[in-house]
Structures are given as structure tokens and as C-alpha cells.
Short mmCIF file of the C-alpha atoms (twelve columns), coordinates in Angstrom:
data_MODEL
# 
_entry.id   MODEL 
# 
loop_
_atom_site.group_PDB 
_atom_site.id 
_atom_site.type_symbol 
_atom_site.label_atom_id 
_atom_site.label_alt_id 
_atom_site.label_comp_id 
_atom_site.label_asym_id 
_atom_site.label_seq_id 
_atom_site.Cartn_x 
_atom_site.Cartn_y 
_atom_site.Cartn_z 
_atom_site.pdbx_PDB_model_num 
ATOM 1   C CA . UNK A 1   54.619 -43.152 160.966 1 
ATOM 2   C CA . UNK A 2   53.733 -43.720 157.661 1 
ATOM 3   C CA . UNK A 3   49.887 -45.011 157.326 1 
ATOM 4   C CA . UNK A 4   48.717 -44.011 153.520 1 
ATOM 5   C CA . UNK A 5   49.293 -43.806 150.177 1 
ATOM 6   C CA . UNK A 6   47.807 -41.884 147.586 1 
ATOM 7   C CA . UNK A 7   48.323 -42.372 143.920 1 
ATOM 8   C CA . UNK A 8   47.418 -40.012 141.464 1 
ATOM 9   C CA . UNK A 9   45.834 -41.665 138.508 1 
ATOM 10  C CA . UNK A 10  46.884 -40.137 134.676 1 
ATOM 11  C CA . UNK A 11  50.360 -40.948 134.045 1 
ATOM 12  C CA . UNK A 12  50.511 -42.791 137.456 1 
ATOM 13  C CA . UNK A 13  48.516 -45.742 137.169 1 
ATOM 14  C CA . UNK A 14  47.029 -45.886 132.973 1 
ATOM 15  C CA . UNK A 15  49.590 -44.529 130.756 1 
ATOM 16  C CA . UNK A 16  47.390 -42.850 128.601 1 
ATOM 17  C CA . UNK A 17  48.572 -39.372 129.017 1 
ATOM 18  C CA . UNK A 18  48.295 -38.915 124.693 1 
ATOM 19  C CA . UNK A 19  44.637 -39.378 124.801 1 
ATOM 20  C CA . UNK A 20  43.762 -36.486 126.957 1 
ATOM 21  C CA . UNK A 21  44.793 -33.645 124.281 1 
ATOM 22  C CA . UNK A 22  43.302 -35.660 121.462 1 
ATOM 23  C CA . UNK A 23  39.785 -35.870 123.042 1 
ATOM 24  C CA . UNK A 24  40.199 -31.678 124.093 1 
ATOM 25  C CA . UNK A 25  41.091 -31.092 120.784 1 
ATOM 26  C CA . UNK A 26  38.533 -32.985 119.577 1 
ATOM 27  C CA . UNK A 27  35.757 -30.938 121.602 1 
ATOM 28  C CA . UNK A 28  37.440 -27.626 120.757 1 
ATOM 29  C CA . UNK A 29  37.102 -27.958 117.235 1 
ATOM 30  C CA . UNK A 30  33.465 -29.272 117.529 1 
ATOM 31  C CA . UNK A 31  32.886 -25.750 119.151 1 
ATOM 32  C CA . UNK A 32  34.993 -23.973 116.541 1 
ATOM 33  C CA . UNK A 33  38.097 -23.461 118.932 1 
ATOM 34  C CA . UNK A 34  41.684 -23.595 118.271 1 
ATOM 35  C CA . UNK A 35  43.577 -26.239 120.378 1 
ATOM 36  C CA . UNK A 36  47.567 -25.466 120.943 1 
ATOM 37  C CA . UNK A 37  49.294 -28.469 122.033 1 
ATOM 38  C CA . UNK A 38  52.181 -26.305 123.294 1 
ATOM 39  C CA . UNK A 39  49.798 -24.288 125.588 1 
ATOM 40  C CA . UNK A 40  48.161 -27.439 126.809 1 
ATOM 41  C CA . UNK A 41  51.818 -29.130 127.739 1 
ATOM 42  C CA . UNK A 42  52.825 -25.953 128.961 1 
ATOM 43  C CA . UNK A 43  49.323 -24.946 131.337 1 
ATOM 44  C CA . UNK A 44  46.731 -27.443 131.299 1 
ATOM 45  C CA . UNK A 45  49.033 -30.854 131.545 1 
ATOM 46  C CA . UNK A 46  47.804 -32.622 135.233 1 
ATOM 47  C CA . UNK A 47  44.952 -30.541 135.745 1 
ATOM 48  C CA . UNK A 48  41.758 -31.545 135.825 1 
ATOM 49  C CA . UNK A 49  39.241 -32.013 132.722 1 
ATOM 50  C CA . UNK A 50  36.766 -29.246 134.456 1 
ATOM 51  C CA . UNK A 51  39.914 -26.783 135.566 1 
ATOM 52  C CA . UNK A 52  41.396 -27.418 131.856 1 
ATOM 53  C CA . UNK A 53  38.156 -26.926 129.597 1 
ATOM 54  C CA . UNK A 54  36.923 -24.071 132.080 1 
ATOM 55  C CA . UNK A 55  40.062 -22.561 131.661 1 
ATOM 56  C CA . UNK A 56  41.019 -23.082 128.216 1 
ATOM 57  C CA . UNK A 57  37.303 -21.670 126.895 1 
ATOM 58  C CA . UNK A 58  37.323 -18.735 129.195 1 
ATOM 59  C CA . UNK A 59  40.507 -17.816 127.585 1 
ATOM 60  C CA . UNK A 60  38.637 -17.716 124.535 1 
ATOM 61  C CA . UNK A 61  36.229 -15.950 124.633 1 
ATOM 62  C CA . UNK A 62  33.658 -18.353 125.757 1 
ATOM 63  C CA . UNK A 63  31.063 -17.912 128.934 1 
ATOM 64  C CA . UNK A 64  30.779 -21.201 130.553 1 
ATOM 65  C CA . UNK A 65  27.677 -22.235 132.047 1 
ATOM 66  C CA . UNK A 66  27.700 -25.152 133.968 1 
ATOM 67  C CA . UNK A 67  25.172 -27.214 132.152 1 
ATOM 68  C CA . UNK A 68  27.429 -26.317 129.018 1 
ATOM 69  C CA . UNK A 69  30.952 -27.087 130.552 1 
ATOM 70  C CA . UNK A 70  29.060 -30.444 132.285 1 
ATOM 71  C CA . UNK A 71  27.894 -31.683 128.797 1 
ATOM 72  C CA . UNK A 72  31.332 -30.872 127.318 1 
ATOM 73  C CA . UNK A 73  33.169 -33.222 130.168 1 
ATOM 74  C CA . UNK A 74  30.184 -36.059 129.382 1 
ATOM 75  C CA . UNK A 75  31.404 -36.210 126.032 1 
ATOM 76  C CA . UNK A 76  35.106 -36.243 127.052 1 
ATOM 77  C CA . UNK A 77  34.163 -39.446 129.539 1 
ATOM 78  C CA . UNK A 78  32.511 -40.642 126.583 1 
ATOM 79  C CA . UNK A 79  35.619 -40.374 124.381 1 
ATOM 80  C CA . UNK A 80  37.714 -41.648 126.786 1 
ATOM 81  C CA . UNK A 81  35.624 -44.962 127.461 1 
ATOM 82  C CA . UNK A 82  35.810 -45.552 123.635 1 
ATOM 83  C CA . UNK A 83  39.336 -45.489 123.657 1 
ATOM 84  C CA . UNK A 84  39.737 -47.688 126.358 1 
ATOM 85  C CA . UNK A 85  37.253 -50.003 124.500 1 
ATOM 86  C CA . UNK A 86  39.648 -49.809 121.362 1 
ATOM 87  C CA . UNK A 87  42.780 -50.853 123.228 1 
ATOM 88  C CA . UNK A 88  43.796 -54.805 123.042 1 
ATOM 89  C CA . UNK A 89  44.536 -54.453 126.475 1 
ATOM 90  C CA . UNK A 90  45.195 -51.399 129.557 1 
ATOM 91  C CA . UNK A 91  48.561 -49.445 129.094 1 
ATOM 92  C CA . UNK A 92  48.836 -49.977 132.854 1 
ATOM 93  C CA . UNK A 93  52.343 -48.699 134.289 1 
ATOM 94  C CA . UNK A 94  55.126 -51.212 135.119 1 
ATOM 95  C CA . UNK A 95  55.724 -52.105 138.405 1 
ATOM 96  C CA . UNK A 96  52.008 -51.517 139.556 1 
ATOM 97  C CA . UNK A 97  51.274 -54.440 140.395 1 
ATOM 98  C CA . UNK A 98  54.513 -55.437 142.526 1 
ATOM 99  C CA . UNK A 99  54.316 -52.144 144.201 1 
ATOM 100 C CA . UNK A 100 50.573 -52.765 145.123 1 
ATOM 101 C CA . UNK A 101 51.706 -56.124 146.389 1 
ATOM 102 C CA . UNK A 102 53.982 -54.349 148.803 1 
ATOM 103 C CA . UNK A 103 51.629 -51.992 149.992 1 
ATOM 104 C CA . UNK A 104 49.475 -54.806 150.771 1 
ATOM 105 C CA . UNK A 105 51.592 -56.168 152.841 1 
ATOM 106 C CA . UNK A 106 52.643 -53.533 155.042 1 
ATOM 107 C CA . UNK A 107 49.183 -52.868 155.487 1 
ATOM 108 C CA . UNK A 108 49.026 -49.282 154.117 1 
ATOM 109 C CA . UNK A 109 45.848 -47.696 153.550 1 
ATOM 110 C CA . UNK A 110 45.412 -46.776 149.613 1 
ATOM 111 C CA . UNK A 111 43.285 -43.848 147.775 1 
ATOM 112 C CA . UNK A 112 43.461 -42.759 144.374 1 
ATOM 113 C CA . UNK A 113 43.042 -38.881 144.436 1 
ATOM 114 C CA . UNK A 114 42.935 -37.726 140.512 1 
ATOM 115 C CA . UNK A 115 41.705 -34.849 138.504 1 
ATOM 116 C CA . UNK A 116 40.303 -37.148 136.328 1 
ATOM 117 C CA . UNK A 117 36.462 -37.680 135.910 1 
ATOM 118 C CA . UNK A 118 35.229 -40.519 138.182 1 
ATOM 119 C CA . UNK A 119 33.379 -42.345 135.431 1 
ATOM 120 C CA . UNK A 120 36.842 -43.247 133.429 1 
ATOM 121 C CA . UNK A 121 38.477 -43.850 137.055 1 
ATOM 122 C CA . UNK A 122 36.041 -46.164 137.812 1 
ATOM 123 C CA . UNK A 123 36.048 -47.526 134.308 1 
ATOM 124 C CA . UNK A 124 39.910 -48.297 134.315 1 
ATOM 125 C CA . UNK A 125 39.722 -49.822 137.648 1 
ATOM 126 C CA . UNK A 126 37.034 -52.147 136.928 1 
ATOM 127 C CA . UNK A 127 38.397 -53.717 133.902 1 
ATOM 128 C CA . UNK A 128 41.638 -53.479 135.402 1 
ATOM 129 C CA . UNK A 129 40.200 -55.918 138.517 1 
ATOM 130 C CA . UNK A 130 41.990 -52.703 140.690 1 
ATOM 131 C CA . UNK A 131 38.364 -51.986 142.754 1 
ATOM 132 C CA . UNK A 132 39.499 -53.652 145.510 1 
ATOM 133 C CA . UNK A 133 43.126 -52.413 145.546 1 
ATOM 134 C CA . UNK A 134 41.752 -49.066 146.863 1 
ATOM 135 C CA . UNK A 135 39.881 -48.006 149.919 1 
ATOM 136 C CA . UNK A 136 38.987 -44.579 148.138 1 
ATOM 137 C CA . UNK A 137 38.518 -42.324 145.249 1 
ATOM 138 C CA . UNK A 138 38.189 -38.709 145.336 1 
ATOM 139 C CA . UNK A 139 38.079 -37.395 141.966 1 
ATOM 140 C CA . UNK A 140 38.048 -34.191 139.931 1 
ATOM 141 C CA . UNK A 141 33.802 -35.158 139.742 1 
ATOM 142 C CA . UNK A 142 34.031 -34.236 143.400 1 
ATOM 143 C CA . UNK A 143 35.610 -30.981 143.799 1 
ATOM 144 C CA . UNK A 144 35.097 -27.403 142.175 1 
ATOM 145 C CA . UNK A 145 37.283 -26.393 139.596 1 
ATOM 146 C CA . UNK A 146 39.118 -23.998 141.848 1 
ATOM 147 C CA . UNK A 147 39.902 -26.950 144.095 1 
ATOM 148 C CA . UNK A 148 41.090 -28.558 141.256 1 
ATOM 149 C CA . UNK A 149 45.051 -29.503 141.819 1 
ATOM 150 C CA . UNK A 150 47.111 -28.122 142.216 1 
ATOM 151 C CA . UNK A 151 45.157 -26.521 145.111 1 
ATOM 152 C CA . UNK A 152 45.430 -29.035 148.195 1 
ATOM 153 C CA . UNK A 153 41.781 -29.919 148.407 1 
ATOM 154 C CA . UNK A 154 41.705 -32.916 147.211 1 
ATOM 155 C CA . UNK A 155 43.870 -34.345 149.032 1 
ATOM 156 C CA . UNK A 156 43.250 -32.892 152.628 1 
ATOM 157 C CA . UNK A 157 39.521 -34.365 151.453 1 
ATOM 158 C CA . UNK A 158 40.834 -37.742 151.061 1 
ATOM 159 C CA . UNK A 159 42.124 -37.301 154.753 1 
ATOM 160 C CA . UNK A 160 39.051 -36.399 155.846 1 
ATOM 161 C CA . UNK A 161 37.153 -38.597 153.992 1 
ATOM 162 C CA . UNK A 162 39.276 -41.859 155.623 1 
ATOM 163 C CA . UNK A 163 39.210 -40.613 159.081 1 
ATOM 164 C CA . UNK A 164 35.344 -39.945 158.620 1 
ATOM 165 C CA . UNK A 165 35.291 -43.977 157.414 1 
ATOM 166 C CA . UNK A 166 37.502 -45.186 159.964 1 
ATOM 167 C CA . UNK A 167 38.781 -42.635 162.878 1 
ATOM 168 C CA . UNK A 168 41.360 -44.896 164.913 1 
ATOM 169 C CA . UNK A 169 43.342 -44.299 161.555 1 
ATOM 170 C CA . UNK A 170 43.995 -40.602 162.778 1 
ATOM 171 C CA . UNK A 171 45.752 -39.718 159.367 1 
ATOM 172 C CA . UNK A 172 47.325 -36.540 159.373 1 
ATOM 173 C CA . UNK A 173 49.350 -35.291 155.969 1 
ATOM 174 C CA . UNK A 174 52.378 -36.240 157.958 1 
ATOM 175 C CA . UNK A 175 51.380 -39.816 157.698 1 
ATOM 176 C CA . UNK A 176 50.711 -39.981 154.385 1 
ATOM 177 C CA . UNK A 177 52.885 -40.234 151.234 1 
ATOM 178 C CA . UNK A 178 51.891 -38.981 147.368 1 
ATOM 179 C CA . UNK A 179 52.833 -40.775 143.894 1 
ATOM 180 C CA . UNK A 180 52.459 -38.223 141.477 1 
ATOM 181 C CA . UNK A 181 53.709 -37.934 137.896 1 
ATOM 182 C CA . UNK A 182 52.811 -34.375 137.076 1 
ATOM 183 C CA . UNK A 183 53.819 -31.280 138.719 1 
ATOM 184 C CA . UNK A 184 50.392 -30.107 139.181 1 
ATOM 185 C CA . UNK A 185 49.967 -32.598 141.110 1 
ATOM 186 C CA . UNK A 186 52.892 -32.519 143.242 1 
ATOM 187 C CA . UNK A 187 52.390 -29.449 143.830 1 
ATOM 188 C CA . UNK A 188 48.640 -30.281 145.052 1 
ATOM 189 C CA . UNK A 189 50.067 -32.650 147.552 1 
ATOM 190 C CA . UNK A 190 52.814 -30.629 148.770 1 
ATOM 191 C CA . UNK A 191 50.381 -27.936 149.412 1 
ATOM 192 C CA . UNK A 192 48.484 -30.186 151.260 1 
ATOM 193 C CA . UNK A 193 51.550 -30.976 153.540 1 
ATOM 194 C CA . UNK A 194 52.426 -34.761 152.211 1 
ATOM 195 C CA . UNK A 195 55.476 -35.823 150.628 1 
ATOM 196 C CA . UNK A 196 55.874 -36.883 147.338 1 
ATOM 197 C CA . UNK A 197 57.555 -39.384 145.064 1 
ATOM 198 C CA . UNK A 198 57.377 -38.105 141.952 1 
ATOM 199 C CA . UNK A 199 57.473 -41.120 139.435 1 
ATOM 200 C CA . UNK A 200 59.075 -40.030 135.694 1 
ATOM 201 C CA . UNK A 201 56.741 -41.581 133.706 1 
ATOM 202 C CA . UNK A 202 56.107 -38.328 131.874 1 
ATOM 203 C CA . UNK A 203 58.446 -35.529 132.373 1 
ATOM 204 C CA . UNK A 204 62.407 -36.832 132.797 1 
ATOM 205 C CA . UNK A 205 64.012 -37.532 136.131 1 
ATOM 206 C CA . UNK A 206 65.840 -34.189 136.517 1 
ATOM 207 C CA . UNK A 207 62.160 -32.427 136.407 1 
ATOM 208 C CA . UNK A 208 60.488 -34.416 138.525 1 
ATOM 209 C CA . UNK A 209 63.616 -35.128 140.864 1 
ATOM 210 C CA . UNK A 210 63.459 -30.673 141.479 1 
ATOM 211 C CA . UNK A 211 60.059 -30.506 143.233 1 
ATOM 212 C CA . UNK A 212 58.965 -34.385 144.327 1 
ATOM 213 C CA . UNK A 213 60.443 -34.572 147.847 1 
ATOM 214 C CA . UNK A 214 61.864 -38.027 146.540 1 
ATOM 215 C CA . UNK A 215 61.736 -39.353 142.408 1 
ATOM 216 C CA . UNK A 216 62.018 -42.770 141.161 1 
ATOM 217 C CA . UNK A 217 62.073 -43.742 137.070 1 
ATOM 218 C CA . UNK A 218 59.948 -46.878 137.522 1 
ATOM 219 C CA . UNK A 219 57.085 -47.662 140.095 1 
ATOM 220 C CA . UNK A 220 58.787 -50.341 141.279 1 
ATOM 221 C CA . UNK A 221 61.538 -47.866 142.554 1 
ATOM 222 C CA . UNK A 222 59.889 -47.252 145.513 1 
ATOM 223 C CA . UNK A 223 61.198 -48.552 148.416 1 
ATOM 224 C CA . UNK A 224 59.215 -48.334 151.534 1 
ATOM 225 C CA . UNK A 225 62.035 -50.246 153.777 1 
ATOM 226 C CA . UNK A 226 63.929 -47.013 152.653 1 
ATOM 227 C CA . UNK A 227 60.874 -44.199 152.862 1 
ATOM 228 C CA . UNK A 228 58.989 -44.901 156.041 1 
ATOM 229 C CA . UNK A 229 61.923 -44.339 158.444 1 
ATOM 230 C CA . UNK A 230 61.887 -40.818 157.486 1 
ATOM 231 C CA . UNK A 231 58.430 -40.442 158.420 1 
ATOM 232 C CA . UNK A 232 59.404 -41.265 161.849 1 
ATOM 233 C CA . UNK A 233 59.919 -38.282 164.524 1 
ATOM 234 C CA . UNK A 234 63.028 -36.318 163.848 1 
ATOM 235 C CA . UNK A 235 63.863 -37.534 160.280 1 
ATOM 236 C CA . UNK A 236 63.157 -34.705 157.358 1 
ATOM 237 C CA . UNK A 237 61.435 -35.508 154.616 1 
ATOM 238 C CA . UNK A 238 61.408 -32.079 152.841 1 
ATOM 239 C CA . UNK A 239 65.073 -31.445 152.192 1 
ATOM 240 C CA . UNK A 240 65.590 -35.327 150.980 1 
ATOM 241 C CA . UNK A 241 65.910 -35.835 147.290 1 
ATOM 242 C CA . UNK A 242 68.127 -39.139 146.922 1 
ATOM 243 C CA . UNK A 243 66.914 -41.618 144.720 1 
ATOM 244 C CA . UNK A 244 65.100 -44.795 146.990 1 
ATOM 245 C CA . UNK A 245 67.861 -47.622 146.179 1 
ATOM 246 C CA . UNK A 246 65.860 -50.401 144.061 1 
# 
């Protein structure tokens, strides 16, 4: 049965997914580094700060310490929290709150597993009054950069992390469902043996709707009257790809 939800956070929960190349771009020509915005939509888009700055200065050239990639991703944070201070008010996804309403009330358990540093996460919930909305965070702060999605770790570590906290939830990926936007990380969640509703609130339906096990346009798509009987015994969630009816 379905017990657990997990939302990825960029272009899931803050639509903010502009910002992020900006602020890279902004650090790579501090260090006298070309940014490509084509490389960056066409590699680095979903991945995590530390996998995407690792990655992108390795390919040029650059050794990266950790106290030098650390102080980079400080100054990324740092960036980021500015822009959220500049905004009138959070470009939070519609729907959000009507599908957290409905979560609520069936009782799910909720986790936000991101690549995105902890400190914006945190900051974004907090002004967003979302603390309480979610019983867990693991973030990109918490894993290596080769766990990074779209390996599985993070999520099998959000598992593991909720059974540790409660263990008469006995979640198993098989109980849990995914909301991801990009296709790093559906493909982190897949990997990690959970289905996934891909949401297209960056790349168009038809993308998303090829490797999600289910896609929606909107977050208030998803239908959980509709999803959670196939998570019963016998139904098979991997070869489903209709559209949840609204």
C-alpha cells in the first residue's frame, strides 16, 4: 500500500529553476570560467549544486579541493537567499497547497529529498510556513557528490532515515511514490525502486510522460483515489503511463 511521498524540491515545489544558472554563471566568471547555458540544460539541469560545480570545474581544468568547492556552494546559498529576499513573494507551484491538503488527509508520510543545499531548503520552507508540512529533508548537504541524483541514494536514505524515526512504518520503495520534475531526478527515484509522477513544470508533457511511471501538467493532477490502487498487490505500476484523471 501506498505510505509516502517524496517531493523533489527545484521545479517541484519553488519555481525558481532560472536562478540556478544565473548564480553558476555568476561563480564561474568570478573564477574566470566560461558558463554554456546549453551544456548546463543539456548535463547539469536537476543535479545537485556539489555534482554540478564539481563536475562542471573538473571539466575545466580545475582541481577541486573540498574546502574550495565548499566555499564555492556557500556563496551559491548565499546568492540564492538574496534572491529569495528580492522576490515580492515565493514563486511557489500551483496546486501545492491543495495537493498537500490531500496528503494530509490520507495520512501519508511526506519528505522532501532534493539536490539542493539544505540552507535554501530550509530557507524556502520557513518563509513559506511549509516546516511542518514535512516529516523530513534529506538534501544534496547530506550526500557525496557521487550519490548525488540521479544515483538512488538519496532516496533509499530517506527510507532509512523514516524507518530509523519510526519503524512500525516499515517503508519499503514499493510503498512509496516520487514527484519529480527533472529527469535526473526521476531517474534517481526509479533507481531507487519508487514510482514516479513526473510533474511538467519544466520540460513538456511528452518528455516527462516517456520516463515518469505516471505525468501530470499541474500538481493538482494528482489523484491519489486513482494512484494508490496500483500500489496494491498485483496491480503494475511500471508499465502505466495514463494521465491520473483530474
Amino acid at each position: 500500500m501506498l505510505k509516502a511521498i517524496f517531493f523533489g524540491f527545484h521545479g517541484v515545489i519553488i519555481n525558481d529553476d532560472e536562478i540556478h544558472p544565473q548564480l553558476i554563471a555568476q561563480l564561474l566568471l568570478a573564477e574566470n570560467l566560461r558558463f554554456d547555458p546549453e551544456e548546463y540544460k543539456d548535463t547539469y539541469r536537476g543535479r545537485s549544486d556539489r555534482a554540478r560545480l564539481s563536475t562542471i570545474l573538473q571539466a575545466r581544468g580545475r582541481f577541486v579541493r573540498d574546502d574550495y568547492l565548499e566555499g564555492l556552494l556557500r556563496k551559491k546559498a548565499e546568492g540564492y537567499a538574496d534572491w529569495l529576499r528580492s522576490r515580492s513573494e515565493l514563486a511557489l507551484y500551483t496546486g501545492l497547497d491543495d495537493l498537500l491538503y490531500r496528503i494530509r488527509a490520507k495520512q501519508y508520510t511526506t519528505a522532501i529529498v532534493t539536490g539542493g543545499q539544505r540552507a535554501s531548503v530550509e530557507q524556502v520552507l520557513t518563509t513559506a510556513n511549509l516546516v511542518d508540512q514535512f516529516s523530513l529533508v534529506v538534501s544534496a548537504s547530506d550526500m557525496t557528490v557521487s550519490a548525488s541524483k540521479p544515483a538512488p541514494d538519496s532516496y533509499l536514505a530517506a527510507i532509512d532515515q523514516l524507518n530509523l524515526r519510526d519503524s512500525a512504518l516499515a517503508l519499503t520503495p514499493q510503498n512509496c511514490l516520487a514527484i519529480e520534475s527533472c529527469f535526473a531526478g526521476i531517474e534517481a527515484a526509479k533507481a531507487a525502486g519508487i514510482p514516479v509522477v513526473g510533474v511538467a513544470q519544466i520540460y513538456p508533457y511528452h518528455m516527462i510522460q516517456r520516463c515518469a511511471t505516471w505525468a501530470v501538467d499541474y500538481l493538482n493532477e494528482i489523484d491519489f483515489d486513482w494512484i494508490a490502487p496500483r500500489f496494491e498487490p498485483g496491480s503494475n505500476t511500471a508499465t502505466m503511463k495514463e494521465k491520473p484523471a483530474v
